[in-house]
Amino acid sequence: MRERAGLFPSDDGWSVVERRFDPEYFGKAESLMLCGNGQLGLRSSHEEAYAGQTRGLYLAGFWDDTGNESAELPNLPDPSAMDLTLDGARLDLLACPPSEYQRSLDLRTGELVRSFAWSSGQGKPWRLTFRRFASMARPGVLAFRTELEPPEGGGSLGIRVGIDGRVTNSGTQHFTDGDRRVERGAVLEYSARTLDSGSRLRVRASFGFKAEGGLSGHLSKRFVSERRRLSCHLETRVGGPVVFERWAMIHSAPAAGPFQPERDPPMDYQALLEESARAWAPYWALAPDLESARPEDAWSLRTAWYHVWAMTPHPSKRLSVGAKGLSGEGYRGHVFWDAELFILPCVASVFPRAARSMLEYRVDRLSAARSLAARRAYQGAMFPWESALSGDDETPASAGMDKDSGLPVPVHAGLREVHVSADIAHAMAAFARDSGDSFVLDQGGAELILELAWFWCSRAAWRGGGRRCDILDVVGPDEYSERVDNNAYTNYLAHESLESALDLYGDWEPGRPAPAVLGPLWERLDLAKRHGTYRRVRDALYLPLPGPDGILPQDDTFLGLPSIDVAPYRVAERKQAILFDYRREELNRLQVLKQADAVMLMYLRPDMLSRDQGVATYRHYESRTVHDSSLSPGVHAVVAARLGLRDEAYARFLDALDVDLGPRPHSSDDGIHAAGLASVWMAAVQGFGGLRMDESGLSVSPALPQAWSSLSYFVRWRGRLVRVRATQASVELALEDGPPCDVTVLGSALRLDGSLLVRADGSGARHG
């Protein structure tokens, strides 16, 4: 029976498996089967070349400008390709289909394995196995292994490997053609510079037969240096199984700075793999897991967890995570608001130091945020909607074509989706509160919070004779509602930003000494003078409230607009299919949402509405949401779970899985949806697992879907490590590390000192 095309769970739920070679799934598999380690991301293109593949290797933080276009992560010179000739025929699975084909990504180790039998049709088949991974222990290293077994009687073998600098980003070349050399007849080195920034890159690669017992003829080796390519051609006869191993190492350096000295790795694939697996082990030791009548749920959660850590930079790098991680060219590798509100909570839950590094990325670009605010005639600092290396605004001016006029569609986000600045302030304050780590506040985070609040003091408009502040002409999270006034999400987050700034003052009042925590900022930012302005704007800022029907207005006009049936667009084969029927200006005059907006606000402020108001607001907006953003289903799942709408929450959870892990073959062609995968963790842990961390402390109130028999997860909170295991009947907390603490479990205030077991009805707390 012919295998189904697509990507599926392995039988044990710990691998992503492809059982049929199908070009229709090239892009999706390249993204989902990514080999990554937080520094490098290698798309899983096949070693041999095929039309329709998008080869890609990306280095975290290594952006380059592109002339008139915005900066992007360049596609690096490629060391992964391999041309194989078997008995005189070039390996080509399209010309001659393979048998016994399987490709799998082991989520625990990040090793990608592809195996099959192949013949050109002129002889007996060879058996081939290709292996690769990105080392978690050596972040700049990739390792490859090819196992070849000839047919009985042996056969001829030709191999071409090397470093290919002919790669581009969809046709845009980022590198000069650099120096090339071969060391000791075994190590290839290719150097290049980026065209705009002049940043330098050095790629080293080496190879060799691990066991030459299978070689039955003379080994011919020839090095070839061509324009933008350095390669080696090997030819021999093979009488039995042989193993061919390779490694590649990526070095980068600024235009004027030196390369950091690093030793070449050993030519020992298995030793490198075991070393990398040990480095992966701490991440899996703290991974969430679940038991479900639907096994795909656990597999999906593990796949999401793998990708979170495959794209999260090492804490020492002071970098954030782009919208596609390191898995593709989508969004040019830019950093958006979802880094702080979707990915950072997942990262901070178990490895706060890595989350702090993401915030340090913003601190390092505070000067650029000040400049952007000044250019737009505001005070303080405003962060751009899309950010890269410099911190300048990388948002494109237009995207796509209008369906009627054929003209480019303006992108309003760069000028008007200003909630990103409040999102960053929220993340900074929440991280300091929940982690107990004040380092980032002491090293620029406090200044960032103060400057962002100062921006809102100038962005808000005084109206009503100076009695009220409104925030006008914005785009909230729902990008189908453009240029609106008093977007509830934006106003409430701006209000929180002002509150966070005032919290830094403590109980200070005019005439008192400056708070010690603000140190030299007091004079430099003239904080005594600012204090009154912060407070006046906070107190006057308009905060929309629910109407008699219990629904929170999304903005000043949304609830007065007509509605349409969005159901056909929610199940459309492609996202944003609604734009084929409606222009953006038309959508702006309808109650149609691209993604969570008021519901996103409910996610961040779960106690702002009563339950009845929350249910009314959720149902009104969800029924009008197309979920054309990968950020939307997971947030809806969390909010629905908190409201007690478990069936609804589980349906939205499945929608969140479907974004990248569903059957659609082109859903992830230009990379995985980084925040969408992080939202799988959000839905499982914050939604069904009931995890909350806020001003009142740590609370856990699980409410599992009927399909799940258990859910377990870990959380680090103020220097403690807590393990949570929930079932349909009870919830258990165990203090794995740190001092005892007060917690709230299913609404009951308890002391955690060792372990706690609480029945699902909230009764019978038992201490262990």
mmCIF file of C-alpha atoms in Angstrom, residues 445-660:
data_model
loop_
_atom_site.group_PDB
_atom_site.id
_atom_site.type_symbol
_atom_site.label_atom_id
_atom_site.label_comp_id
_atom_site.label_asym_id
_atom_site.label_seq_id
_atom_site.Cartn_x
_atom_site.Cartn_y
_atom_site.Cartn_z
ATOM 1 C CA GLY A 445 15.418 47.801 31.809
ATOM 2 C CA ALA A 446 14.198 50.490 34.212
ATOM 3 C CA GLU A 447 15.289 53.200 31.796
ATOM 4 C CA LEU A 448 13.473 51.410 29.000
ATOM 5 C CA ILE A 449 10.236 51.279 31.014
ATOM 6 C CA LEU A 450 10.492 54.976 31.875
ATOM 7 C CA GLU A 451 11.186 56.017 28.299
ATOM 8 C CA LEU A 452 8.337 53.918 26.898
ATOM 9 C CA ALA A 453 5.922 55.468 29.389
ATOM 10 C CA TRP A 454 7.204 58.910 28.379
ATOM 11 C CA PHE A 455 6.378 58.038 24.772
ATOM 12 C CA TRP A 456 2.761 57.368 25.755
ATOM 13 C CA CYS A 457 2.595 60.763 27.459
ATOM 14 C CA SER A 458 3.175 62.360 24.046
ATOM 15 C CA ARG A 459 1.275 59.799 21.949
ATOM 16 C CA ALA A 460 -1.953 60.246 23.931
ATOM 17 C CA ALA A 461 -4.164 63.164 22.899
ATOM 18 C CA TRP A 462 -5.880 65.405 25.449
ATOM 19 C CA ARG A 463 -9.575 65.897 24.689
ATOM 20 C CA GLY A 464 -12.716 67.103 26.427
ATOM 21 C CA GLY A 465 -11.123 70.260 27.696
ATOM 22 C CA GLY A 466 -8.129 68.440 29.108
ATOM 23 C CA ARG A 467 -10.199 65.981 31.140
ATOM 24 C CA ARG A 468 -9.472 62.834 29.108
ATOM 25 C CA CYS A 469 -6.601 61.284 27.140
ATOM 26 C CA ASP A 470 -7.353 59.240 24.023
ATOM 27 C CA ILE A 471 -4.998 57.260 21.804
ATOM 28 C CA LEU A 472 -5.981 57.966 18.211
ATOM 29 C CA ASP A 473 -5.282 56.570 14.739
ATOM 30 C CA VAL A 474 -3.780 53.208 15.657
ATOM 31 C CA VAL A 475 -3.817 49.580 14.579
ATOM 32 C CA GLY A 476 -4.366 47.110 17.377
ATOM 33 C CA PRO A 477 -3.469 43.409 17.224
ATOM 34 C CA ASP A 478 -6.397 42.936 14.793
ATOM 35 C CA GLU A 479 -4.828 44.096 11.546
ATOM 36 C CA TYR A 480 -8.137 44.016 9.671
ATOM 37 C CA SER A 481 -9.186 47.077 11.725
ATOM 38 C CA GLU A 482 -6.896 49.902 10.675
ATOM 39 C CA ARG A 483 -6.586 53.500 11.821
ATOM 40 C CA VAL A 484 -9.014 53.247 14.721
ATOM 41 C CA ASP A 485 -9.334 55.347 17.861
ATOM 42 C CA ASN A 486 -9.063 54.039 21.410
ATOM 43 C CA ASN A 487 -8.252 50.446 20.615
ATOM 44 C CA ALA A 488 -8.934 48.794 23.970
ATOM 45 C CA TYR A 489 -5.847 46.598 23.833
ATOM 46 C CA THR A 490 -3.547 49.544 23.076
ATOM 47 C CA ASN A 491 -5.102 51.828 25.699
ATOM 48 C CA TYR A 492 -5.005 49.278 28.504
ATOM 49 C CA LEU A 493 -1.417 48.252 27.730
ATOM 50 C CA ALA A 494 -0.366 51.925 27.539
ATOM 51 C CA HIS A 495 -2.015 52.458 30.927
ATOM 52 C CA GLU A 496 -0.066 49.480 32.287
ATOM 53 C CA SER A 497 3.129 50.949 30.828
ATOM 54 C CA LEU A 498 2.519 54.159 32.779
ATOM 55 C CA GLU A 499 1.770 52.144 35.921
ATOM 56 C CA SER A 500 5.062 50.260 35.532
ATOM 57 C CA ALA A 501 6.953 53.536 35.296
ATOM 58 C CA LEU A 502 5.254 54.885 38.403
ATOM 59 C CA ASP A 503 5.967 51.631 40.254
ATOM 60 C CA LEU A 504 9.678 52.394 39.869
ATOM 61 C CA TYR A 505 9.147 55.545 41.952
ATOM 62 C CA GLY A 506 7.772 53.488 44.832
ATOM 63 C CA ASP A 507 6.079 55.768 47.368
ATOM 64 C CA TRP A 508 8.046 58.843 46.275
ATOM 65 C CA GLU A 509 6.296 62.195 46.436
ATOM 66 C CA PRO A 510 7.589 65.674 45.512
ATOM 67 C CA GLY A 511 9.962 67.021 48.128
ATOM 68 C CA ARG A 512 11.321 63.612 49.113
ATOM 69 C CA PRO A 513 14.800 62.288 48.249
ATOM 70 C CA ALA A 514 15.140 60.477 44.931
ATOM 71 C CA PRO A 515 14.503 56.711 45.104
ATOM 72 C CA ALA A 516 17.829 54.879 45.248
ATOM 73 C CA VAL A 517 16.668 52.336 42.675
ATOM 74 C CA LEU A 518 16.555 55.038 39.995
ATOM 75 C CA GLY A 519 20.129 56.188 40.681
ATOM 76 C CA PRO A 520 21.667 58.354 37.943
ATOM 77 C CA LEU A 521 18.465 58.192 35.875
ATOM 78 C CA TRP A 522 16.886 60.665 38.257
ATOM 79 C CA GLU A 523 18.817 63.651 36.985
ATOM 80 C CA ARG A 524 19.459 62.468 33.447
ATOM 81 C CA LEU A 525 15.759 61.906 32.673
ATOM 82 C CA ASP A 526 14.515 64.681 34.955
ATOM 83 C CA LEU A 527 12.291 62.159 36.690
ATOM 84 C CA ALA A 528 11.084 64.526 39.402
ATOM 85 C CA LYS A 529 9.459 66.636 36.702
ATOM 86 C CA ARG A 530 8.142 63.645 34.777
ATOM 87 C CA HIS A 531 6.407 62.065 37.758
ATOM 88 C CA GLY A 532 3.401 64.368 37.680
ATOM 89 C CA THR A 533 2.948 63.925 33.935
ATOM 90 C CA TYR A 534 3.094 60.147 34.192
ATOM 91 C CA ARG A 535 0.396 60.255 36.841
ATOM 92 C CA ARG A 536 -1.856 62.748 35.072
ATOM 93 C CA VAL A 537 -1.822 60.816 31.801
ATOM 94 C CA ARG A 538 -2.378 57.517 33.588
ATOM 95 C CA ASP A 539 -5.357 58.889 35.479
ATOM 96 C CA ALA A 540 -6.898 60.558 32.412
ATOM 97 C CA LEU A 541 -6.280 57.802 29.850
ATOM 98 C CA TYR A 542 -9.565 56.486 28.467
ATOM 99 C CA LEU A 543 -10.135 52.807 29.235
ATOM 100 C CA PRO A 544 -13.149 51.325 27.431
ATOM 101 C CA LEU A 545 -15.588 49.374 29.610
ATOM 102 C CA PRO A 546 -18.155 46.689 28.729
ATOM 103 C CA GLY A 547 -21.598 47.891 27.725
ATOM 104 C CA PRO A 548 -24.938 46.624 29.096
ATOM 105 C CA ASP A 549 -24.521 43.495 26.955
ATOM 106 C CA GLY A 550 -21.234 42.731 28.740
ATOM 107 C CA ILE A 551 -19.127 43.146 25.586
ATOM 108 C CA LEU A 552 -15.891 45.127 25.826
ATOM 109 C CA PRO A 553 -15.627 47.510 22.830
ATOM 110 C CA GLN A 554 -12.595 46.757 20.668
ATOM 111 C CA ASP A 555 -12.403 50.441 19.715
ATOM 112 C CA ASP A 556 -14.639 53.473 19.364
ATOM 113 C CA THR A 557 -16.555 52.226 16.306
ATOM 114 C CA PHE A 558 -16.165 48.454 15.904
ATOM 115 C CA LEU A 559 -19.387 47.366 17.632
ATOM 116 C CA GLY A 560 -21.452 49.687 15.409
ATOM 117 C CA LEU A 561 -20.255 48.087 12.165
ATOM 118 C CA PRO A 562 -22.171 45.413 10.197
ATOM 119 C CA SER A 563 -21.146 41.755 10.464
ATOM 120 C CA ILE A 564 -20.704 39.063 7.832
ATOM 121 C CA ASP A 565 -20.441 35.286 7.955
ATOM 122 C CA VAL A 566 -16.730 34.524 8.321
ATOM 123 C CA ALA A 567 -17.160 30.732 8.498
ATOM 124 C CA PRO A 568 -16.132 30.054 4.855
ATOM 125 C CA TYR A 569 -12.883 31.965 5.345
ATOM 126 C CA ARG A 570 -11.993 30.093 8.530
ATOM 127 C CA VAL A 571 -11.861 26.783 6.655
ATOM 128 C CA ALA A 572 -10.312 28.099 3.443
ATOM 129 C CA GLU A 573 -7.316 26.203 2.095
ATOM 130 C CA ARG A 574 -5.110 29.285 2.311
ATOM 131 C CA LYS A 575 -4.842 32.012 4.908
ATOM 132 C CA GLN A 576 -6.184 35.506 4.214
ATOM 133 C CA ALA A 577 -8.525 34.152 1.540
ATOM 134 C CA ILE A 578 -10.946 36.892 2.598
ATOM 135 C CA LEU A 579 -8.682 39.415 0.843
ATOM 136 C CA PHE A 580 -9.706 37.897 -2.484
ATOM 137 C CA ASP A 581 -13.279 39.006 -1.801
ATOM 138 C CA TYR A 582 -12.814 42.179 0.221
ATOM 139 C CA ARG A 583 -10.405 45.064 0.019
ATOM 140 C CA ARG A 584 -8.778 46.114 3.270
ATOM 141 C CA GLU A 585 -10.782 49.335 3.242
ATOM 142 C CA GLU A 586 -13.951 47.236 3.071
ATOM 143 C CA LEU A 587 -12.857 45.006 5.942
ATOM 144 C CA ASN A 588 -12.204 48.125 7.961
ATOM 145 C CA ARG A 589 -15.944 48.865 7.763
ATOM 146 C CA LEU A 590 -17.014 45.394 8.945
ATOM 147 C CA GLN A 591 -16.957 43.453 12.188
ATOM 148 C CA VAL A 592 -14.269 41.081 10.903
ATOM 149 C CA LEU A 593 -11.123 40.289 12.862
ATOM 150 C CA LYS A 594 -7.893 38.845 11.602
ATOM 151 C CA GLN A 595 -6.865 37.689 15.082
ATOM 152 C CA ALA A 596 -7.392 38.088 18.809
ATOM 153 C CA ASP A 597 -7.599 41.727 19.893
ATOM 154 C CA ALA A 598 -9.975 42.241 22.825
ATOM 155 C CA VAL A 599 -9.440 38.534 23.527
ATOM 156 C CA MET A 600 -5.680 39.158 23.545
ATOM 157 C CA LEU A 601 -6.296 41.817 26.187
ATOM 158 C CA MET A 602 -8.307 39.297 28.211
ATOM 159 C CA TYR A 603 -5.352 36.918 27.984
ATOM 160 C CA LEU A 604 -2.979 39.489 29.481
ATOM 161 C CA ARG A 605 -5.522 40.791 32.035
ATOM 162 C CA PRO A 606 -7.601 37.755 33.010
ATOM 163 C CA ASP A 607 -9.365 39.494 35.911
ATOM 164 C CA MET A 608 -10.450 42.656 34.111
ATOM 165 C CA LEU A 609 -13.941 41.305 33.317
ATOM 166 C CA SER A 610 -16.464 39.287 35.275
ATOM 167 C CA ARG A 611 -17.020 35.772 34.000
ATOM 168 C CA ASP A 612 -20.302 36.731 32.336
ATOM 169 C CA GLN A 613 -18.657 39.720 30.664
ATOM 170 C CA GLY A 614 -15.708 37.557 29.655
ATOM 171 C CA VAL A 615 -17.923 34.918 28.045
ATOM 172 C CA ALA A 616 -19.982 37.554 26.231
ATOM 173 C CA THR A 617 -16.870 39.350 24.974
ATOM 174 C CA TYR A 618 -15.151 36.119 23.959
ATOM 175 C CA ARG A 619 -18.130 34.731 22.066
ATOM 176 C CA HIS A 620 -18.833 37.999 20.253
ATOM 177 C CA TYR A 621 -15.319 38.437 18.934
ATOM 178 C CA GLU A 622 -14.410 34.794 18.350
ATOM 179 C CA SER A 623 -17.446 34.321 16.102
ATOM 180 C CA ARG A 624 -16.182 37.219 13.961
ATOM 181 C CA THR A 625 -12.516 36.176 13.890
ATOM 182 C CA VAL A 626 -11.070 34.542 10.786
ATOM 183 C CA HIS A 627 -7.910 33.416 12.660
ATOM 184 C CA ASP A 628 -5.775 34.527 9.717
ATOM 185 C CA SER A 629 -2.840 34.950 12.100
ATOM 186 C CA SER A 630 -0.997 32.019 13.654
ATOM 187 C CA LEU A 631 -1.074 33.975 16.934
ATOM 188 C CA SER A 632 -4.850 33.777 17.232
ATOM 189 C CA PRO A 633 -6.015 30.202 17.981
ATOM 190 C CA GLY A 634 -3.654 29.569 20.903
ATOM 191 C CA VAL A 635 -4.637 32.780 22.692
ATOM 192 C CA HIS A 636 -8.307 31.962 22.225
ATOM 193 C CA ALA A 637 -7.638 28.511 23.693
ATOM 194 C CA VAL A 638 -6.086 30.009 26.843
ATOM 195 C CA VAL A 639 -8.905 32.501 27.378
ATOM 196 C CA ALA A 640 -11.637 29.919 26.705
ATOM 197 C CA ALA A 641 -10.027 27.494 29.154
ATOM 198 C CA ARG A 642 -9.885 30.176 31.860
ATOM 199 C CA LEU A 643 -13.554 30.928 31.259
ATOM 200 C CA GLY A 644 -14.445 27.269 31.729
ATOM 201 C CA LEU A 645 -15.303 26.732 28.048
ATOM 202 C CA ARG A 646 -13.295 23.537 27.820
ATOM 203 C CA ASP A 647 -14.722 22.150 24.562
ATOM 204 C CA GLU A 648 -14.263 25.510 22.879
ATOM 205 C CA ALA A 649 -10.733 25.783 24.281
ATOM 206 C CA TYR A 650 -9.800 22.340 22.981
ATOM 207 C CA ALA A 651 -11.167 23.167 19.520
ATOM 208 C CA ARG A 652 -9.007 26.289 19.385
ATOM 209 C CA PHE A 653 -6.027 24.286 20.697
ATOM 210 C CA LEU A 654 -6.422 21.915 17.756
ATOM 211 C CA ASP A 655 -6.583 24.936 15.441
ATOM 212 C CA ALA A 656 -3.273 26.153 16.905
ATOM 213 C CA LEU A 657 -1.707 22.761 16.157
ATOM 214 C CA ASP A 658 -3.042 22.837 12.619
ATOM 215 C CA VAL A 659 -1.122 25.985 11.673
ATOM 216 C CA ASP A 660 2.206 24.179 11.242
#
